[in-house]
Short mmCIF file of C-alpha atoms in Angstrom, two decimals:
data_model
loop_
_atom_site.label_atom_id
_atom_site.label_comp_id
_atom_site.label_asym_id
_atom_site.label_seq_id
_atom_site.Cartn_x
_atom_site.Cartn_y
_atom_site.Cartn_z
CA UNK A 1 5.12 15.44 13.69
CA UNK A 2 2.97 16.83 10.91
CA UNK A 3 3.31 18.13 7.39
CA UNK A 4 1.49 21.32 6.55
CA UNK A 5 -0.07 21.70 3.13
CA UNK A 6 -1.33 25.05 1.86
CA UNK A 7 -4.16 24.98 -0.69
CA UNK A 8 -6.03 27.78 -2.45
CA UNK A 9 -9.54 27.51 -3.83
CA UNK A 10 -10.92 29.35 -6.87
CA UNK A 11 -11.66 32.47 -4.84
CA UNK A 12 -8.10 32.68 -3.54
CA UNK A 13 -8.98 31.64 0.00
CA UNK A 14 -6.08 29.79 1.63
CA UNK A 15 -6.64 26.54 3.51
CA UNK A 16 -4.12 24.93 5.82
CA UNK A 17 -4.15 21.14 5.94
CA UNK A 18 -2.19 19.38 8.66
CA UNK A 19 -1.24 15.78 7.85
CA UNK A 20 -0.07 13.90 10.93
CA UNK A 21 2.91 11.63 10.31
CA UNK A 22 4.45 9.32 12.88
CA UNK A 23 8.22 9.92 13.03
CA UNK A 24 8.86 6.17 13.30
CA UNK A 25 7.28 5.58 9.87
CA UNK A 26 9.65 7.86 7.95
CA UNK A 27 12.74 5.58 8.24
CA UNK A 28 10.62 2.54 7.33
CA UNK A 29 9.27 4.34 4.25
CA UNK A 30 12.81 5.31 3.26
CA UNK A 31 14.05 1.73 3.59
CA UNK A 32 11.08 0.40 1.60
CA UNK A 33 11.68 3.00 -1.10
CA UNK A 34 15.35 2.07 -1.41
CA UNK A 35 14.50 -1.63 -1.47
CA UNK A 36 11.91 -1.03 -4.20
CA UNK A 37 14.42 1.00 -6.21
CA UNK A 38 16.84 -1.92 -6.07
CA UNK A 39 14.28 -4.66 -6.84
CA UNK A 40 12.02 -3.11 -9.49
CA UNK A 41 14.60 -3.03 -12.30
CA UNK A 42 15.41 -6.71 -11.69
CA UNK A 43 11.74 -7.67 -11.62
CA UNK A 44 10.96 -5.74 -14.79
CA UNK A 45 13.89 -7.31 -16.67
CA UNK A 46 12.92 -10.86 -15.72
CA UNK A 47 9.90 -10.83 -18.06
CA UNK A 48 6.40 -12.03 -17.20
CA UNK A 49 7.45 -13.84 -14.02
CA UNK A 50 8.89 -10.60 -12.69
CA UNK A 51 5.62 -8.81 -13.36
CA UNK A 52 3.72 -11.59 -11.58
CA UNK A 53 6.00 -11.22 -8.57
CA UNK A 54 5.48 -7.48 -8.70
CA UNK A 55 1.70 -7.97 -8.58
CA UNK A 56 1.91 -10.42 -5.68
CA UNK A 57 4.27 -8.26 -3.64
CA UNK A 58 2.30 -5.10 -4.41
CA UNK A 59 -0.90 -6.79 -3.23
CA UNK A 60 0.78 -8.06 -0.08
CA UNK A 61 2.14 -4.59 0.72
CA UNK A 62 -1.34 -3.08 0.24
CA UNK A 63 -2.78 -5.61 2.69
CA UNK A 64 0.02 -4.98 5.14
CA UNK A 65 -0.42 -1.20 4.98
CA UNK A 66 -4.15 -1.52 5.62
CA UNK A 67 -3.56 -3.84 8.59
CA UNK A 68 -0.88 -1.56 10.04
CA UNK A 69 -3.47 1.24 10.08
CA UNK A 70 -5.57 -0.96 12.38
CA UNK A 71 -2.59 -1.93 14.54
CA UNK A 72 -1.81 1.74 15.13
CA UNK A 73 -5.35 2.21 16.45
CA UNK A 74 -4.92 -0.71 18.83
CA UNK A 75 -7.05 -3.19 16.89
CA UNK A 76 -5.02 -6.39 16.73
CA UNK A 77 -7.61 -8.87 15.45
CA UNK A 78 -10.04 -8.09 12.66
CA UNK A 79 -11.66 -9.82 9.71
CA UNK A 80 -12.39 -7.89 6.56
CA UNK A 81 -12.80 -4.16 6.18
CA UNK A 82 -15.45 -3.53 8.84
CA UNK A 83 -13.20 -1.60 11.23
CA UNK A 84 -11.13 0.22 8.58
CA UNK A 85 -11.68 3.71 7.27
CA UNK A 86 -13.04 3.97 3.75
CA UNK A 87 -9.64 4.78 2.25
CA UNK A 88 -7.84 1.89 3.94
CA UNK A 89 -10.68 -0.44 3.01
CA UNK A 90 -10.06 0.47 -0.64
CA UNK A 91 -6.35 -0.23 -0.26
CA UNK A 92 -7.20 -3.56 1.38
CA UNK A 93 -9.50 -4.56 -1.48
CA UNK A 94 -6.97 -3.45 -4.10
CA UNK A 95 -4.40 -5.64 -2.36
CA UNK A 96 -6.65 -8.68 -2.64
CA UNK A 97 -7.36 -7.93 -6.31
CA UNK A 98 -3.64 -7.62 -7.09
CA UNK A 99 -2.84 -10.86 -5.27
CA UNK A 100 -5.73 -12.65 -7.00
CA UNK A 101 -4.62 -11.50 -10.44
CA UNK A 102 -1.05 -12.50 -9.60
CA UNK A 103 -2.19 -15.95 -8.45
CA UNK A 104 -4.22 -16.51 -11.63
CA UNK A 105 -1.28 -15.37 -13.74
CA UNK A 106 1.03 -17.70 -11.80
CA UNK A 107 -1.24 -20.66 -12.56
CA UNK A 108 -1.47 -19.63 -16.21
CA UNK A 109 2.31 -19.30 -16.51
CA UNK A 110 2.79 -22.69 -14.85
CA UNK A 111 0.31 -24.31 -17.25
CA UNK A 112 1.99 -22.66 -20.24
CA UNK A 113 5.39 -24.05 -19.26
CA UNK A 114 4.16 -27.67 -19.00
#
């Protein structure tokens, strides 16, 4: 299954871009979207701890998405970003940054409550 995207450049020339999408991913994306729509308001209302959880979960989901891209290519064991495409490597690094910031904020919040 693929989505077709039509783009025009400055000269008016039309380009057709085909984005391949696995049909099995669409229900998973829908379920994740509905879950996020139910959880985000609760996390945002719970103050700083909710934001910390949001950072940690966002980082974890970035890491998971980058790893799933490798799993789909048949690479089951990998360390780091060496076998990822440039875009997925960025997502992977962003995930680690989000989880690191969330961990530091968790420690800071724990120290502040003592």
